[in-house]
XYZ file of N, CA and C in Angstrom:
357
model
N -19.124 32.087 4.090
C -17.915 31.724 3.367
C -17.500 30.313 3.765
N -17.295 29.476 2.784
C -16.866 28.094 3.008
C -15.448 27.952 2.486
N -14.592 27.390 3.301
C -13.210 27.159 2.890
C -12.984 25.674 2.687
N -12.530 25.328 1.499
C -12.244 23.941 1.147
C -10.741 23.779 0.974
N -10.190 22.764 1.608
C -8.756 22.534 1.549
C -8.490 21.116 1.059
N -7.802 21.031 -0.088
C -7.464 19.730 -0.651
C -6.078 19.284 -0.185
N -5.892 17.980 -0.156
C -4.584 17.413 0.148
C -4.494 16.032 -0.481
N -3.279 15.490 -0.496
C -3.104 14.128 -0.958
C -2.537 13.970 -2.347
N -2.358 15.067 -3.045
C -1.775 14.966 -4.373
C -0.307 14.610 -4.300
N 0.287 14.358 -5.456
C 1.702 14.028 -5.495
C 2.069 13.321 -6.780
N 3.197 12.632 -6.717
C 3.708 11.899 -7.867
C 3.346 10.431 -7.764
N 2.994 9.829 -8.878
C 2.697 8.412 -8.922
C 3.120 7.875 -10.272
N 3.376 6.594 -10.310
C 3.642 5.941 -11.586
C 2.340 5.362 -12.112
N 2.295 5.157 -13.392
C 1.114 4.564 -14.005
C 0.788 3.243 -13.319
N -0.498 3.071 -13.026
C -0.947 1.866 -12.350
C -1.040 1.984 -10.846
N -0.413 3.005 -10.303
C -0.447 3.186 -8.855
C -1.724 3.908 -8.419
N -1.824 4.120 -7.119
C -3.020 4.726 -6.542
C -2.655 5.948 -5.706
N -3.587 6.873 -5.620
C -3.487 8.017 -4.725
C -4.863 8.268 -4.140
N -4.885 8.903 -2.959
C -6.151 9.317 -2.383
C -6.094 10.804 -2.081
N -7.045 11.534 -2.645
C -7.176 12.953 -2.374
C -8.221 13.175 -1.291
N -8.006 14.215 -0.500
C -8.978 14.601 0.526
C -9.338 16.061 0.346
N -10.546 16.384 0.713
C -11.008 17.776 0.680
C -11.829 18.002 1.937
N -11.398 18.934 2.758
C -12.067 19.189 4.029
C -12.597 20.612 4.069
N -13.839 20.718 4.499
C -14.437 22.033 4.730
C -14.094 22.462 6.142
N -13.582 23.682 6.246
C -13.030 24.115 7.521
C -14.070 24.570 8.520
N -15.296 24.776 8.067
C -16.319 25.255 8.977
C -16.706 24.156 9.954
N -16.936 24.558 11.207
C -17.290 23.581 12.232
C -18.635 22.944 11.920
N -19.574 23.745 11.444
C -20.877 23.234 11.025
C -20.960 23.388 9.521
N -20.967 22.287 8.846
C -20.945 22.317 7.389
C -22.058 21.448 6.848
N -22.846 22.022 5.966
C -23.877 21.251 5.298
C -23.933 21.709 3.857
N -24.105 20.790 2.976
C -24.145 21.140 1.567
C -25.010 20.143 0.836
N -25.169 20.338 -0.445
C -25.987 19.451 -1.264
C -25.106 18.449 -2.008
N -24.079 18.961 -2.649
C -23.192 18.127 -3.441
C -21.747 18.551 -3.220
N -20.883 17.560 -3.151
C -19.442 17.799 -3.202
C -18.913 17.134 -4.468
N -17.970 17.787 -5.114
C -17.482 17.272 -6.385
C -15.986 17.479 -6.521
N -15.407 16.711 -7.415
C -14.014 16.873 -7.827
C -13.981 17.244 -9.308
N -13.122 18.186 -9.623
C -12.826 18.580 -10.990
C -11.316 18.507 -11.173
N -10.870 18.574 -12.417
C -9.439 18.614 -12.682
C -9.171 19.467 -13.916
N -7.966 19.991 -13.955
C -7.545 20.785 -15.101
C -6.103 20.443 -15.435
N -5.922 19.933 -16.619
C -4.585 19.612 -17.112
C -4.015 20.827 -17.830
N -2.698 20.916 -17.935
C -2.095 22.063 -18.618
C -2.619 22.216 -20.033
N -3.048 23.419 -20.369
C -3.518 23.702 -21.713
C -4.916 23.195 -22.014
N -5.582 22.655 -21.005
C -6.933 22.129 -21.228
C -7.923 22.822 -20.305
N -9.189 22.690 -20.641
C -10.229 23.258 -19.804
C -10.458 22.366 -18.584
N -10.992 22.983 -17.556
C -11.340 22.222 -16.365
C -12.450 21.240 -16.706
N -12.346 20.017 -16.173
C -13.358 19.010 -16.463
C -13.852 18.361 -15.179
N -15.095 17.931 -15.241
C -15.725 17.238 -14.128
C -15.113 15.852 -13.966
N -14.938 15.420 -12.709
C -14.403 14.090 -12.430
C -15.453 13.225 -11.740
N -15.987 13.715 -10.616
C -16.944 12.920 -9.846
C -17.675 13.821 -8.874
N -18.867 13.377 -8.468
C -19.599 14.093 -7.434
C -20.302 13.108 -6.514
N -20.650 13.592 -5.324
C -21.377 12.791 -4.356
C -22.373 13.689 -3.641
N -23.576 13.178 -3.447
C -24.555 13.948 -2.694
C -24.231 13.819 -1.212
N -24.302 14.935 -0.509
C -23.818 14.977 0.863
C -24.681 14.155 1.810
N -25.976 14.123 1.576
C -26.852 13.374 2.464
C -27.033 11.926 2.012
N -27.390 11.714 0.756
C -27.727 10.378 0.299
C -26.544 9.550 -0.162
N -25.434 10.214 -0.497
C -24.274 9.476 -0.963
C -24.357 9.000 -2.396
N -25.299 9.527 -3.163
C -25.354 9.161 -4.576
C -24.134 9.714 -5.292
N -23.630 8.946 -6.259
C -22.409 9.334 -6.951
C -22.603 9.376 -8.456
N -21.792 10.214 -9.102
C -21.735 10.315 -10.555
C -20.266 10.447 -10.941
N -19.876 9.784 -12.026
C -18.488 9.808 -12.467
C -18.389 10.192 -13.934
N -17.294 10.833 -14.283
C -16.966 11.025 -15.681
C -16.596 9.681 -16.282
N -16.884 9.518 -17.556
C -16.580 8.245 -18.209
C -15.097 7.917 -18.146
N -14.276 8.932 -18.185
C -12.827 8.722 -18.233
C -12.267 8.121 -16.942
N -13.014 8.210 -15.846
C -12.511 7.689 -14.574
C -13.381 6.563 -14.012
N -14.484 6.308 -14.656
C -15.417 5.299 -14.156
C -14.714 3.938 -14.042
N -14.891 3.300 -12.903
C -14.253 2.008 -12.673
C -12.860 2.111 -12.089
N -12.268 3.300 -12.108
C -10.920 3.482 -11.548
C -10.929 4.389 -10.320
N -11.774 5.388 -10.333
C -11.846 6.355 -9.236
C -13.115 6.111 -8.423
N -13.023 6.363 -7.130
C -14.177 6.267 -6.243
C -14.234 7.502 -5.362
N -15.402 8.134 -5.333
C -15.604 9.286 -4.455
C -16.351 8.798 -3.217
N -15.934 9.278 -2.067
C -16.598 8.907 -0.816
C -16.577 10.106 0.125
N -17.251 9.986 1.253
C -17.354 11.125 2.162
C -17.388 10.659 3.595
N -17.008 11.561 4.470
C -17.138 11.354 5.904
C -17.785 12.619 6.451
N -19.084 12.541 6.651
C -19.822 13.732 7.071
C -19.321 14.263 8.413
N -18.946 13.361 9.305
C -18.498 13.788 10.630
C -17.209 14.602 10.553
N -16.406 14.335 9.532
C -15.144 15.055 9.356
C -15.243 16.155 8.315
N -16.441 16.381 7.779
C -16.628 17.393 6.729
C -15.662 17.164 5.568
N -15.451 15.916 5.210
C -14.409 15.579 4.242
C -14.955 14.696 3.136
N -14.514 14.982 1.924
C -14.796 14.137 0.779
C -13.468 13.622 0.244
N -13.475 12.395 -0.229
C -12.263 11.751 -0.717
C -12.408 11.386 -2.186
N -11.278 11.288 -2.855
C -11.243 10.744 -4.202
C -10.155 9.677 -4.211
N -10.589 8.426 -4.272
C -9.664 7.304 -4.331
C -9.381 7.038 -5.804
N -8.124 7.170 -6.184
C -7.745 7.042 -7.581
C -6.867 5.818 -7.744
N -7.380 4.835 -8.460
C -6.643 3.603 -8.725
C -6.287 3.518 -10.206
N -5.353 2.643 -10.508
C -4.946 2.414 -11.903
C -4.684 3.736 -12.621
N -3.907 4.579 -11.996
C -3.649 5.901 -12.555
C -2.967 5.809 -13.907
N -3.294 6.777 -14.748
C -2.727 6.873 -16.085
C -2.049 8.233 -16.234
N -1.085 8.343 -17.139
C -0.459 9.659 -17.354
C -1.482 10.738 -17.695
N -2.543 10.386 -18.376
C -3.561 11.376 -18.738
C -4.391 11.841 -17.542
N -4.189 11.240 -16.376
C -4.829 11.732 -15.161
C -4.053 12.899 -14.541
N -2.891 13.197 -15.082
C -2.085 14.304 -14.582
C -2.865 15.609 -14.715
N -3.036 16.303 -13.598
C -3.827 17.537 -13.595
C -3.788 18.146 -12.201
N -4.290 19.361 -12.129
C -4.562 19.996 -10.838
C -6.002 19.634 -10.472
N -6.169 19.007 -9.332
C -7.480 18.525 -8.908
C -8.085 19.482 -7.884
N -9.328 19.856 -8.139
C -10.046 20.785 -7.271
C -11.282 20.108 -6.685
N -11.603 20.419 -5.455
C -12.922 20.062 -4.965
C -13.797 21.315 -4.947
N -15.079 21.087 -5.018
C -16.040 22.184 -5.068
C -17.330 21.746 -4.404
N -18.098 22.739 -3.968
C -19.354 22.420 -3.318
C -20.516 23.203 -3.928
N -21.595 22.497 -4.155
C -22.862 23.083 -4.607
C -23.772 23.062 -3.381
N -23.910 24.204 -2.740
C -24.596 24.250 -1.458
C -26.087 23.960 -1.552
N -26.710 24.331 -2.652
C -28.172 24.325 -2.692
C -28.753 23.438 -3.783
N -27.910 22.679 -4.471
C -28.418 21.851 -5.554
C -28.804 22.663 -6.770
N -28.116 23.751 -6.978
C -28.437 24.671 -8.076
C -27.672 24.358 -9.355
N -26.842 23.301 -9.313
C -25.969 22.967 -10.441
C -24.911 24.039 -10.682
N -24.698 24.861 -9.704
C -23.601 25.824 -9.746
C -22.754 25.614 -8.494
N -21.459 25.605 -8.694
C -20.570 25.347 -7.572
C -20.199 26.671 -6.909
N -20.531 26.739 -5.626
C -20.437 28.006 -4.919
C -19.034 28.288 -4.405
N -18.342 27.249 -3.996
C -16.999 27.429 -3.437
C -16.057 26.364 -3.998
N -14.805 26.772 -4.142
C -13.775 25.898 -4.701
C -12.562 25.904 -3.787
N -11.857 24.766 -3.781
C -10.572 24.728 -3.115
C -9.493 25.274 -4.024
N -8.270 25.292 -3.517
C -7.154 25.844 -4.272
C -6.510 24.813 -5.188
N -6.820 23.554 -4.993
C -6.309 22.525 -5.872
C -5.113 21.781 -5.300
N -4.962 20.546 -5.723
C -3.802 19.740 -5.371
C -3.320 19.041 -6.632
N -2.016 19.073 -6.859
C -1.440 18.567 -8.104
C -1.260 17.059 -8.051
N -1.685 16.402 -9.108
C -1.437 14.973 -9.300
C -0.643 14.810 -10.591
N 0.492 14.143 -10.498
C 1.340 13.905 -11.656
C 1.594 12.413 -11.767
N 1.258 11.850 -12.917
C 1.416 10.419 -13.140
C 2.414 10.212 -14.262
N 3.459 9.471 -13.974
C 4.483 9.195 -14.975
C 4.264 7.806 -15.569
N 4.707 7.675 -16.801
C 4.524 6.388 -17.499
C 5.662 5.436 -17.224
């Protein structure tokens, strides 16, 4: 069982920045991919970004490319989402998830952290 805990959400105005963190609570943690997803009210959950745990390769959704950066600190079992130039349409509940084996299925999810961007 892997426990993921997100933090760093909150209120921001358009154009401002926030940084989300997601930490795996296990003392020994290894995975294949860590990712961020988001779900806005009345919408389906959507992919935001992912990073490979060993190589650090990244992939972004088009909607956040150039504004958001995903990074990791393996020693702290933590993945970050640096969100710049926030827009009201970025308002959502943000979740981190882990794909332990590279199966393209996310095995564990955090509980989410709310990001609200006002215009």
